[in-house]
Amino acid sequence: MKMIIIDLLTILLLSLPICLANDPLYFDVGANSYIQNTLNDESREIKIENILHNPLFYKDYPPIVSPPNDTQKTLKPGEIPDYVIKYAPLVHLYSEERYFPYDVKKFVTNFHVTWRNGSIYPGTEKNMNLDKLANLPNSTDLFLTANSDFDSDPEWITGLKNKPSLINGEIKDAPATLIVVDKGNGWVDAFWFYFYSFNLGPYVMGQGPYGNHVGDWEHSLVRYYKGEPVIVWMSAHSGGGGYYYDNLEKYSLDPNHPIIFSARGTHANYPSVGQHPHDLPYTILSDFTDRGPLWNPSLNYLCYSFDGKHVYPGNNSNPKHVGREWDYGNWLSFSGHWGDDTLSRKDSRQVYSFIGGYKYIEGPTGPLSKNLMRLKPCESAQWWNFWKVCNVRNDIEWGVGVESEGFNCARLTNNIRPIWLKKSIQSIMWGGGICFIANLLD
């Protein structure tokens, strides 16, 4: 009898590793998801000299591949390299910011889920949480719809308690989201996602704000080659800007960290302070940045790696947060909108203007819809960029106005003398068509 018991225990012990090995070490994004449907099954690649300005310097660098095959991969699933944290961007929030970063886990508890036609998805009427979010159908016609009036600026909208620490820049109750994507041959992309509960839209020709929406996902991308940062791309509205890491401002107390400036209300990201005209020439449509509270997302974050099909919880470098990714579950698989649909014209909160459009528009989709498998650093091309150029700039794109610390226009006016003539020409050119084209070519 003893021998039989010993044999049974031996079999159980031998089978235990196999059972553990079969446990899922990743989250599926869904067989019919938006992400999978837009992926190309065949691997794509691009030579780095087709992205950067100096083909001679980069001519010996291997191509960027997405997705890489097993022999081209640099990282293991779930691996978050130390250098990703070492060179993580820091973010200057606006000094008069009204809407701060927020925790997605707390955020979703203030909602129920509706289809685009307004019908409620069963089971989400109350006690909404990340587990329910993860089990929703893969559809971009789903919306997190607020249970209460978001227009009254409740705490879950403003996040007023989530201001960065003056000591180290940490926001303790609003983790950033880090997603690392292996691009093969030593290339690695690190996406830092910044979530805010509300986007306060811009003013258009003195009217507005327009384009407000509940939920706001912004992000930056740092592209590495063999552990060294090469490119930093930062999102802004429908596009963004790409820059050489070496040319960006760095944090004075730790020069490894590049500095990003988050715009007032819209949270669009820029490499400098001042007024930032976007999409239209001059200041018809502008963002504003300054040296407000400095946020260090690398002190509090959720981390994952992504291969286009699976999300792998990562090795968090903060001992207090190890394993937290499993606690949050498969929330990244939600392919719907992180906020209300465009409000009806019958809603008293809604306003429409021929110049600015609607005051309240639909919330954004989440991180996995941001083209993470891209070869070029740019997420997408803006509406006016018909030729789909993804430009990595030689110079910082300076803000304009009284707070500006530099001048754009691709150095076209640097050598003009006398100074009064130089200043006169600059005042005419900034933000206009000539500078617009020159900055694209820089």
Short mmCIF file of C-alpha atoms in Angstrom, two decimals, residues 30 45 73 79 137 175 206-207 298 326 381 411:
data_model
loop_
_atom_site.label_atom_id
_atom_site.label_comp_id
_atom_site.label_asym_id
_atom_site.label_seq_id
_atom_site.Cartn_x
_atom_site.Cartn_y
_atom_site.Cartn_z
CA GLY A 30 -8.86 38.40 -28.88
CA GLU A 45 10.93 45.53 -42.24
CA LYS A 73 14.12 38.71 -31.42
CA GLU A 79 11.07 41.17 -20.38
CA PRO A 137 -16.77 41.79 -26.90
CA PRO A 175 0.26 54.43 -12.66
CA GLY A 206 -11.44 82.74 -29.25
CA GLN A 207 -14.40 80.34 -29.10
CA SER A 298 9.03 55.42 -14.17
CA TRP A 326 -1.87 40.25 -13.05
CA ALA A 381 0.05 60.81 -40.59
CA ARG A 411 17.58 77.70 -38.96
#
